[in-house]
Amino acid sequence: MNKNSFNFLDRIDSLNKNQTQLFDLIVIGGGITGAGILLDASSRGLNTLLLEKKDFASGTSGRSTKLIHGGLRYLKEFEFSLVRKVGKERAIVFNNAPHLIVPQKLLLPIYKNGTFKKWQLSIALKLYDWLAGVKKNERKKIFNFNKTILKEPTLNKEGLVGAGFYSEYRTDDARLTLEIIKTAINFNAEAYNYLEVRTIKKSNNIFHVKAYDTVNNISFEFKSKQLVNASGPWTDDIRKKNNSISKEKICLSKGVHIVLKHENLPIKNPVYFDTLDKRMCFAIPRNNCTYVGTTDTLYEKSEKKEPTPNIKDITYILDSVNSCFDVPKLKLNNVISSWTGLRPLILEEGKKTSEISRKDELIIAQNKMISIAGGKLTGYRLMAKKVVDLIVNNLDRSEKCYTSEIKISGSKNINQENVNEVKIRLREKLAEIEIHSNELDYLFHNYGSQLTKIITLLKTNRYNTIVEAEAHFCIMEENLYYPLDFFLRRTSKLYYSPEKIEEEIILVTPIFSKLLNLNSDEIKLLINQLLAYKKRLTNFNDD
Ligand SMILES: Cc1cc2nc3c(=O)[nH]c(=O)nc-3n(C[C@H](O)[C@H](O)[C@H](O)COP(=O)(O)OP(=O)(O)OC[C@H]3O[C@@H](n4cnc5c(N)ncnc54)[C@H](O)[C@@H]3O)c2cc1C
C-alpha cells in the first residue's frame, strides 16, 4: 500500500498530473456510495479517481439518522431480504471500524393504540434478530411497564404497556464516509472535494469528464475507461449531463433532525417512538445532546438547492416528542441545531415517499455509464461490491472483492473487544500532557487510533488546546480547506456544541491561515460563511 497525500498543499500539481492519466474508473460523488466504490475498486487494484463537487459527505451522507441498522420498520413493508442483507452487514461494518461504530440498545415503547402491540413487537424483534444473525446474548428483550419505566423514566406513562429492547449501532455518517475515502487513498486512489463535474463525453470508448475546481476556479479534464454516477439526490442531473436520460428515476424525500440539550430530553437510551401521525422517530443521546428525527416528506427538485427545515417540520418533531416524553414542554427555542437530508429514492408511481422501498438500483446508460442510487448508509459495502463486480467484468479483469476484511482508517490496533482498554491508554496519554479531557469519548469515536497523532501535534506544535491540534490534523490529513467543514463534518461541533463555535473559531483560524496560506480577507470571508451557516441551523422559515 502506498499513501498519497490528502491535503490542499499540492492540489494543483496533483490535479495536473491526473489530467495526463487514463483512469480505470472515475466515480462522481463523495458520499458513502461513492466512497465505498472508491475503496472497493482501488483495493482490487483499479486506478480510480473520485470527484466531489462540495465537501465529502456534504450531501445525504452527512445528514442521516447516523444509525447502522437493519431498518426494523421495513419488516412492516415485508422487505425481508433488505432487512436480512443490511442487518448482517452491521456486524461487518462494526468489525472494520470499531472506533466509529458504537453498539447501542434501542428502547421501543409500546403504547395502547400504538404502532405495535406487545405480541407483534415480540415476533417482529425476534424475526429482526434472526434475519440479522444477532448473537444470542445480544438478542431482544421485552419489558413490562415497571421495567420500562426503570430503563427510561422520561417516558410518558399514560397508555404505556411495556417496551422492546434490541440491538443497533450508532455512527458518525460523515466521518465514516471520510475514513473510507482515506482508506482508499492508502490503496493509491485519488479523491478530490470541491471539484464539480460539469460535462461528460465519450469518444473511442473513453469517458472525458470535465470538472471545475471551485476553490481555485480552474477547469480540469480527466479520462477513464469506466464511469460511475454515485451522486445521490443529483443522480438524474448527472444522467442529463451524460445525455442518457429518457425519464427521471429519482424522487427526493426530505428528512429533518433537531438537536436538543440532553438536559431538556434526558433519555438514558436511544428511543424509537411513535409520532402523532403513526410514523416512527428516533431520539438519540449523543455527547451532551439528544437529537431527534426524522420527517419524511416529498421534496420538489425545483426547491432551493440546500434543503432547510421549516417551522412545520420542527413543530411536527417537537409535538411528537412532547407527546411521548414526560418532560417540561419543549418549544422552538429549545432547538440548538438541526440538519436536513434528502433521501434519493427510486421513483415508484402513486406511492408516498414513506412507502417507497429503500432498495438500491443500478441504471446503465447506453454509453455504459453506471448510475447507482437508493439504498442505505448501512449497505454501502454491498452496493459497492455490486458496482465494482460489474466494472471488473467490463474491464475483462477478475479481481475479487475483499472489503469485508479491510480495516477502515483510524481502527489500527482497535477491535470490538479492546475498545475500553484503548480508551484508558489514550486517557493516560492525554493526562501525561496535562490535558484531562472530558471529551475522550468524542475524540476516540471521531479519530480512533489517529488520536495519538493529534496528541503528538499538541506536544510538538505547542498548541494549548485540542481543537487546534484537531484542525492541524484535519487540514494536513483530511483534505480540509474551509473552517465550516471542520466544524460541520470533521468534528460535528456545529451540531452538538454550537455554543463553543465563536470561541473555537478564534483558536483555529490562525492554523488555517498558516497551513493553507490564506490572507486576512480570505479568513474573514470564511468566518462569515461559517457564522451564516450556523445561524441557518436554528432559523426556521414559514414556507
Ligand atoms: C434523513 C435521513 C436519515 C437517514 N438515516 C439513515 C440511517 O440512519 N442509516 C442508514 O443506513 N441510512 C440512512 N439514510 C439513508 C442514507 O443516508 C443514504 O442512503 C446515503 O447517505 C446516500 O448516500 P449517497 O452517497 O448515495 O448520496 P450523497 O451522500 O448525497 O452523495 C452524493 C454526492 O454527490 C455529489 N455530487 C452531486 N453532483 C455532483 C457533481 N456534478 N460533481 C461532483 N459531485 C457531485 C454531492 O455533492 C454529494 O456529496 C438516511 C437518509 C436520510 C435523508
XYZ file of C-alpha atoms and ligand atoms in Angstrom:
596
model
C 0.000 0.000 0.000
C 1.200 3.473 -0.811
C -0.024 6.646 0.788
C -0.907 9.646 -1.399
C -1.038 12.974 0.409
C -4.545 14.093 1.191
C -4.484 17.864 1.610
C -4.731 21.097 -0.357
C -0.992 21.850 -0.311
C -0.079 20.226 -3.628
C -3.605 20.141 -5.072
C -2.993 21.872 -8.418
C 0.135 19.838 -9.191
C -1.626 16.606 -8.404
C -4.714 17.590 -10.439
C -2.482 18.474 -13.390
C -0.717 15.129 -13.111
C -4.046 13.313 -13.003
C -5.164 15.003 -16.223
C -2.448 13.098 -18.064
C -3.549 9.665 -16.783
C -6.106 7.247 -18.154
C -8.044 6.018 -15.118
C -9.740 2.631 -14.996
C -12.641 4.280 -13.214
C -13.959 7.737 -12.316
C -16.573 7.974 -9.557
C -18.811 11.048 -9.388
C -19.947 11.832 -5.833
C -18.158 11.706 -2.487
C -20.986 10.427 -0.309
C -20.982 6.976 1.296
C -21.898 5.278 -2.025
C -19.012 6.863 -3.959
C -16.621 6.320 -1.029
C -17.483 2.607 -0.842
C -16.992 2.181 -4.592
C -13.655 4.035 -4.438
C -12.379 1.707 -1.713
C -13.632 -1.481 -3.349
C -12.227 -0.568 -6.773
C -8.850 0.703 -5.554
C -8.361 -2.277 -3.229
C -8.863 -4.553 -6.265
C -6.060 -2.657 -7.991
C -8.166 -0.395 -10.222
C -6.698 3.029 -10.871
C -9.606 5.103 -9.524
C -10.460 8.805 -9.177
C -13.352 10.276 -7.157
C -14.737 13.773 -7.814
C -16.953 15.533 -5.260
C -18.480 18.934 -6.008
C -18.615 20.164 -2.389
C -17.174 18.558 0.729
C -17.096 14.791 1.190
C -20.400 13.677 2.802
C -21.915 17.129 2.291
C -24.965 15.537 0.608
C -27.214 12.970 2.272
C -24.326 11.047 3.812
C -23.668 13.727 6.426
C -27.338 14.267 7.234
C -28.752 10.848 8.131
C -30.004 9.495 11.477
C -26.464 8.130 11.852
C -27.546 4.568 12.576
C -26.021 1.420 11.186
C -29.216 -0.550 11.285
C -31.270 -3.205 9.595
C -34.340 -0.980 9.479
C -36.921 -2.549 11.758
C -39.687 -0.597 10.081
C -39.015 -2.322 6.747
C -40.452 -5.503 8.282
C -43.825 -3.744 8.210
C -43.415 -3.455 4.435
C -42.346 -7.145 4.237
C -38.890 -6.198 2.925
C -37.314 -9.287 4.497
C -34.374 -9.570 2.094
C -33.427 -5.908 2.645
C -33.554 -6.376 6.433
C -31.506 -9.569 6.217
C -28.907 -8.009 3.914
C -28.290 -4.770 5.800
C -28.859 -6.422 9.186
C -25.981 -8.839 8.592
C -23.883 -6.037 7.167
C -23.976 -4.174 10.520
C -21.632 -6.706 12.063
C -19.093 -6.350 9.217
C -19.079 -2.545 9.378
C -18.649 -2.726 13.173
C -15.756 -5.143 12.813
C -13.996 -2.949 10.241
C -14.455 0.385 12.006
C -14.849 -0.380 15.728
C -13.977 3.194 16.754
C -16.669 4.685 14.530
C -19.481 2.260 15.215
C -20.964 2.193 18.704
C -23.280 -0.668 19.718
C -26.486 0.703 21.185
C -29.562 -0.846 22.730
C -32.707 0.840 21.463
C -35.866 1.068 23.529
C -39.135 0.875 21.641
C -42.027 1.806 23.954
C -45.351 0.054 23.403
C -48.487 2.141 23.915
C -52.175 1.221 23.762
C -53.191 2.035 20.149
C -49.523 2.418 19.162
C -47.745 1.037 16.065
C -47.015 -2.317 17.703
C -48.933 -4.499 20.144
C -46.705 -6.336 22.634
C -47.035 -9.723 20.914
C -46.471 -8.156 17.489
C -43.302 -6.424 18.635
C -42.033 -9.596 20.245
C -42.434 -11.501 16.955
C -41.052 -8.618 14.863
C -37.922 -8.234 17.010
C -37.364 -11.987 17.104
C -37.549 -12.060 13.307
C -35.321 -8.984 13.118
C -32.623 -10.602 15.307
C -32.894 -13.832 13.332
C -32.660 -12.150 9.897
C -29.650 -10.097 11.025
C -27.944 -13.065 12.723
C -27.672 -11.279 16.100
C -25.567 -13.100 18.746
C -27.571 -14.909 21.442
C -26.590 -12.645 24.344
C -27.443 -9.507 22.342
C -30.930 -10.542 21.279
C -34.094 -8.563 22.043
C -35.873 -8.351 25.360
C -39.474 -7.424 26.002
C -40.112 -5.367 29.171
C -43.238 -4.910 31.232
C -44.428 -1.461 32.379
C -42.257 -1.338 35.529
C -39.040 -2.427 33.846
C -39.693 0.035 31.002
C -40.037 2.961 33.405
C -36.911 1.857 35.246
C -34.990 1.850 31.958
C -36.464 5.100 30.688
C -38.061 7.253 33.401
C -38.708 10.133 30.984
C -41.388 8.229 29.048
C -44.990 9.352 29.192
C -46.713 6.738 31.381
C -50.259 7.192 30.101
C -51.222 4.186 27.982
C -47.716 2.701 28.293
C -47.788 -1.089 28.191
C -44.115 -2.054 28.059
C -41.189 -1.893 25.633
C -38.938 -3.806 23.311
C -35.177 -3.513 23.852
C -32.960 -4.504 20.934
C -29.515 -4.056 19.358
C -28.452 -1.488 16.768
C -25.320 0.584 16.102
C -24.689 4.322 16.055
C -22.099 6.032 13.867
C -20.961 9.364 12.551
C -22.011 9.216 8.913
C -19.713 11.988 7.645
C -16.651 10.601 9.407
C -17.433 7.083 8.219
C -17.543 8.383 4.629
C -14.302 10.321 5.068
C -12.421 7.446 6.722
C -13.469 5.085 3.917
C -12.075 7.590 1.394
C -8.853 7.882 3.437
C -8.573 4.086 3.458
C -8.918 4.107 -0.339
C -6.168 6.749 -0.593
C -3.903 4.167 1.050
C -4.675 1.905 -1.905
C -3.462 4.637 -4.295
C -6.919 6.029 -5.043
C -7.264 9.729 -5.873
C -10.113 11.772 -4.363
C -10.879 15.487 -4.531
C -13.558 17.582 -2.888
C -14.696 20.918 -4.373
C -14.358 19.553 -7.911
C -17.699 19.737 -9.661
C -18.388 17.572 -12.704
C -19.767 19.848 -15.438
C -19.639 17.853 -18.678
C -19.339 14.217 -19.711
C -18.412 12.983 -23.194
C -17.473 9.583 -24.528
C -15.327 9.017 -27.573
C -13.313 5.997 -28.735
C -14.538 4.123 -25.669
C -13.024 6.666 -23.290
C -15.027 8.928 -20.954
C -13.887 12.569 -20.847
C -15.071 14.218 -17.649
C -14.671 17.980 -17.236
C -14.695 19.198 -13.648
C -14.406 22.660 -12.130
C -12.239 23.345 -9.075
C -14.418 25.765 -7.090
C -11.601 26.669 -4.676
C -9.074 27.706 -7.335
C -11.522 28.488 -10.185
C -9.809 26.232 -12.708
C -11.244 23.565 -15.047
C -9.692 20.138 -15.437
C -10.412 17.237 -17.753
C -9.954 13.624 -16.716
C -10.165 10.415 -18.746
C -11.362 6.962 -17.775
C -12.437 3.630 -19.190
C -15.433 3.305 -16.834
C -17.665 5.905 -15.190
C -19.917 5.624 -12.137
C -22.517 8.171 -11.130
C -22.927 7.985 -7.324
C -24.369 11.451 -6.889
C -27.352 10.544 -4.687
C -30.041 13.249 -4.959
C -28.280 14.594 -8.086
C -28.359 11.237 -9.954
C -30.759 12.498 -12.653
C -28.736 15.728 -13.097
C -25.601 13.714 -13.884
C -27.624 11.446 -16.176
C -28.697 14.617 -18.013
C -25.066 15.738 -18.337
C -24.369 12.311 -19.857
C -27.337 12.755 -22.244
C -28.635 9.425 -21.004
C -31.989 10.270 -19.522
C -35.280 9.256 -21.071
C -37.248 9.787 -17.880
C -36.397 10.807 -14.322
C -35.685 7.900 -11.985
C -35.229 9.640 -8.648
C -37.629 11.347 -6.285
C -36.480 13.069 -3.135
C -37.803 12.905 0.382
C -36.782 15.476 2.972
C -35.695 14.290 6.421
C -35.156 16.780 9.256
C -33.409 16.170 12.594
C -33.327 18.569 15.525
C -30.743 18.762 18.303
C -31.747 19.497 21.905
C -29.626 19.862 25.028
C -29.561 16.496 26.776
C -30.827 18.131 29.981
C -34.026 19.057 28.106
C -34.633 15.497 26.893
C -32.543 13.453 29.364
C -33.079 9.979 27.907
C -30.779 7.177 29.044
C -31.088 5.083 25.860
C -31.875 5.759 22.240
C -35.665 5.555 21.914
C -37.622 4.624 18.784
C -41.090 6.060 19.325
C -44.419 6.690 17.590
C -45.119 10.077 16.052
C -48.571 11.607 16.257
C -49.330 10.544 12.665
C -48.309 6.907 13.289
C -44.850 7.060 11.787
C -41.802 6.406 13.930
C -38.988 8.701 15.102
C -35.613 8.215 16.811
C -34.420 10.143 19.861
C -30.705 9.512 20.338
C -28.471 10.742 23.166
C -25.065 11.924 21.959
C -22.343 13.963 23.683
C -24.286 16.486 25.794
C -27.264 16.483 23.453
C -30.207 14.428 22.287
C -31.054 14.514 18.600
C -34.476 13.602 17.257
C -35.731 12.748 13.789
C -36.803 12.346 11.189
C -39.512 13.739 8.971
C -40.289 12.125 5.604
C -41.938 14.496 3.112
C -41.750 14.845 -0.652
C -39.142 17.407 -1.727
C -39.675 19.067 -5.090
C -36.429 19.156 -7.063
C -37.221 22.707 -8.093
C -36.933 23.804 -4.436
C -33.819 25.551 -3.105
C -30.564 23.605 -3.501
C -29.658 23.488 0.198
C -32.606 21.824 1.940
C -33.678 23.567 5.132
C -36.301 22.761 7.744
C -39.394 24.898 8.058
C -41.413 25.599 11.194
C -43.885 22.838 10.261
C -41.078 20.229 10.231
C -39.740 21.360 13.598
C -43.174 21.567 15.209
C -44.001 18.096 13.910
C -40.944 16.642 15.673
C -41.445 18.688 18.868
C -45.134 17.725 19.111
C -44.221 14.051 18.807
C -41.517 14.393 21.491
C -43.897 16.266 23.792
C -46.499 13.540 23.448
C -44.124 10.596 24.047
C -41.948 12.020 26.848
C -42.926 13.328 30.242
C -40.554 16.321 30.262
C -41.226 20.084 30.536
C -42.827 21.046 27.221
C -40.204 21.556 24.507
C -40.510 24.615 22.288
C -38.833 26.042 19.189
C -36.250 27.920 21.270
C -35.047 24.637 22.822
C -33.699 23.572 19.429
C -29.953 24.316 19.445
C -29.229 22.991 15.971
C -30.603 20.866 13.120
C -29.753 19.098 9.892
C -31.805 18.295 6.827
C -31.100 15.498 4.368
C -32.624 14.375 1.093
C -33.281 10.675 0.535
C -32.649 9.738 -3.090
C -35.446 7.210 -3.692
C -36.191 5.223 -6.822
C -39.467 6.640 -8.172
C -42.498 4.386 -7.728
C -45.588 5.948 -9.288
C -48.522 6.501 -6.926
C -46.617 5.784 -3.690
C -45.958 8.180 -0.793
C -42.229 8.715 -0.102
C -42.513 6.797 3.187
C -43.878 3.787 1.245
C -41.096 3.672 -1.354
C -38.564 0.888 -0.944
C -35.068 1.797 0.302
C -33.530 -0.761 -2.069
C -30.679 0.364 -4.317
C -30.870 0.187 -8.090
C -28.381 0.309 -10.971
C -29.214 2.306 -14.091
C -26.930 1.580 -17.030
C -26.790 4.182 -19.796
C -26.366 3.398 -23.458
C -22.774 4.641 -23.292
C -22.282 2.317 -20.237
C -22.132 4.985 -17.506
C -23.402 3.209 -14.379
C -25.668 5.146 -12.008
C -26.386 3.747 -8.557
C -28.981 5.223 -6.219
C -31.378 4.357 -3.415
C -30.009 2.130 -0.670
C -28.852 2.846 2.860
C -25.712 4.074 4.559
C -25.554 0.661 6.244
C -25.461 -1.260 2.961
C -22.735 0.843 1.303
C -20.205 -2.014 1.068
C -22.611 -4.380 -0.650
C -23.692 -1.669 -3.083
C -20.033 -1.016 -3.893
C -19.385 -4.715 -4.445
C -22.290 -4.947 -6.889
C -20.996 -1.993 -8.925
C -17.309 -2.953 -8.885
C -18.074 -6.594 -9.806
C -19.726 -5.216 -12.929
C -16.838 -2.857 -13.678
C -14.188 -5.545 -13.221
C -16.160 -7.695 -15.626
C -16.453 -4.812 -18.154
C -12.681 -4.364 -17.957
C -12.115 -8.085 -18.590
C -10.450 -8.457 -15.212
C -11.113 -10.940 -12.443
C -10.097 -9.424 -9.080
C -12.492 -10.373 -6.276
C -13.957 -8.099 -3.608
C -12.385 -8.345 -0.136
C -13.630 -5.158 1.538
C -15.226 -7.265 4.293
C -11.671 -7.737 5.557
C -10.331 -4.210 5.135
C -9.970 -2.255 8.370
C -11.075 1.349 7.973
C -8.643 4.198 8.662
C -8.477 5.030 12.404
C -9.049 1.453 13.542
C -5.389 0.388 13.774
C -4.952 -1.996 16.729
C -8.569 -1.462 17.778
C -11.069 -4.291 17.794
C -14.508 -4.925 19.236
C -13.071 -6.392 22.427
C -10.356 -3.872 23.342
C -12.213 -0.563 22.831
C -12.273 0.200 26.568
C -8.608 -0.711 27.058
C -7.585 1.569 24.182
C -9.676 4.391 25.639
C -7.900 4.029 29.001
C -4.473 4.179 27.317
C -5.491 7.290 25.378
C -6.822 8.925 28.554
C -3.409 8.326 30.182
C -1.626 9.849 27.183
C -3.802 12.950 27.417
C -3.142 13.168 31.157
C 0.642 12.993 30.521
C 0.402 16.310 28.716
C -1.893 17.666 31.396
C -4.965 17.532 29.269
C -7.641 15.935 31.393
C -10.070 15.706 28.619
C -13.685 15.058 29.438
C -14.052 14.807 25.687
C -12.260 11.467 25.435
C -15.344 9.626 24.180
C -15.886 12.177 21.429
C -12.182 12.179 20.474
C -11.913 8.387 20.436
C -15.024 7.845 18.334
C -14.065 10.673 15.960
C -10.437 9.736 15.308
C -9.784 6.260 16.781
C -6.095 5.379 16.673
C -5.343 8.668 14.892
C -5.862 10.441 18.220
C -2.226 9.626 19.023
C -1.216 11.805 16.034
C -3.316 14.641 17.443
C -1.667 14.230 20.842
C 1.779 14.331 19.190
C 0.774 17.515 17.353
C -0.262 19.057 20.660
C 3.205 18.337 22.032
C 5.328 19.251 19.028
C 3.490 22.371 17.894
C 2.931 23.616 21.407
C -0.766 24.017 20.848
C -2.622 24.766 24.054
C -5.933 23.225 23.126
C -7.072 20.016 21.497
C -9.195 21.837 18.951
C -6.061 23.483 17.489
C -4.348 20.115 17.054
C -7.555 18.676 15.568
C -7.651 21.472 12.977
C -3.978 20.903 12.099
C -4.575 17.161 11.684
C -7.695 17.618 9.532
C -6.022 20.197 7.257
C -2.965 18.000 6.697
C -4.626 14.579 6.541
C -8.308 15.041 5.697
C -8.335 17.395 2.714
C -9.823 20.195 4.801
C -9.947 23.722 3.392
C -12.967 25.505 4.886
C -13.452 26.142 8.648
C -17.150 25.366 8.061
C -16.267 21.817 7.007
C -14.119 21.433 10.127
C -16.949 22.364 12.476
C -19.639 20.573 10.463
C -18.275 17.282 9.116
C -14.819 16.714 10.637
C -15.924 17.338 14.238
C -19.771 17.833 14.220
C -19.293 20.671 16.715
C -21.822 22.835 14.865
C -24.469 20.251 15.696
C -23.602 19.190 19.233
C -21.790 22.172 20.776
C -22.749 25.253 18.738
C -22.228 27.463 21.793
C -18.462 26.861 21.578
C -18.019 27.836 17.922
C -17.328 31.574 18.378
C -14.579 30.820 20.902
C -13.026 27.957 18.930
C -13.032 29.706 15.557
C -10.641 32.281 17.039
C -8.322 29.468 18.117
C -8.287 27.612 14.799
C -8.270 30.340 12.127
C -4.549 31.159 12.598
C -3.841 27.495 11.801
C -5.925 27.623 8.594
C -4.202 30.831 7.661
C -0.685 29.461 8.298
C -1.036 25.994 6.781
C -3.154 26.996 3.776
C -1.518 30.350 3.207
C -4.742 32.370 3.466
C -4.700 36.132 3.949
C -6.800 38.017 6.478
C -9.512 38.960 3.945
C -9.907 35.333 2.896
C -10.090 34.236 6.532
C -12.713 36.903 7.294
C -14.830 35.599 4.425
C -14.575 32.011 5.670
C -15.523 33.008 9.229
C -18.582 34.859 7.911
C -19.548 31.807 5.837
C -19.370 29.648 8.964
C -21.366 32.054 11.142
C -24.066 32.460 8.467
C -24.414 28.681 8.210
C -24.626 28.353 11.996
C -27.457 30.888 12.087
C -29.377 28.914 9.464
C -29.384 25.797 11.660
C -31.843 27.439 14.073
C -33.526 29.974 11.784
C -36.673 28.228 10.579
C -38.871 29.720 7.876
C -42.639 29.502 7.440
C -42.865 28.001 3.925
C -32.987 11.925 6.994
C -32.270 10.674 6.570
C -31.945 9.721 7.529
C -31.278 8.558 7.150
N -30.863 7.695 8.111
C -30.167 6.594 7.790
C -29.642 5.762 8.804
O -29.761 6.040 9.994
N -28.973 4.637 8.420
C -28.799 4.311 7.108
O -28.221 3.260 6.846
N -29.234 5.131 6.104
C -29.893 6.265 6.421
N -30.323 7.128 5.452
C -30.000 6.826 4.048
C -28.569 7.240 3.718
O -28.191 8.403 4.394
C -28.419 7.452 2.210
O -28.886 6.319 1.546
C -26.967 7.676 1.799
O -26.342 8.653 2.595
C -26.890 8.095 0.327
O -25.548 8.299 0.026
P -25.058 8.679 -1.446
O -23.582 8.628 -1.425
O -25.757 7.835 -2.421
O -25.576 10.179 -1.658
P -24.925 11.525 -1.099
O -24.395 11.352 0.259
O -25.906 12.611 -1.290
O -23.681 11.746 -2.034
C -23.780 12.222 -3.343
C -22.674 13.227 -3.561
O -22.591 13.561 -4.940
C -22.113 14.882 -5.012
N -22.375 15.447 -6.348
C -23.575 15.798 -6.855
N -23.422 16.350 -8.085
C -22.084 16.328 -8.353
C -21.289 16.789 -9.438
N -21.828 17.401 -10.508
N -19.939 16.617 -9.379
C -19.363 16.013 -8.299
N -20.082 15.597 -7.226
C -21.424 15.737 -7.254
C -22.882 15.590 -3.902
O -22.281 16.811 -3.520
C -22.902 14.538 -2.814
O -21.880 14.723 -1.845
C -30.971 8.325 5.792
C -31.316 9.288 4.829
C -31.929 10.453 5.225
C -32.238 11.525 4.223
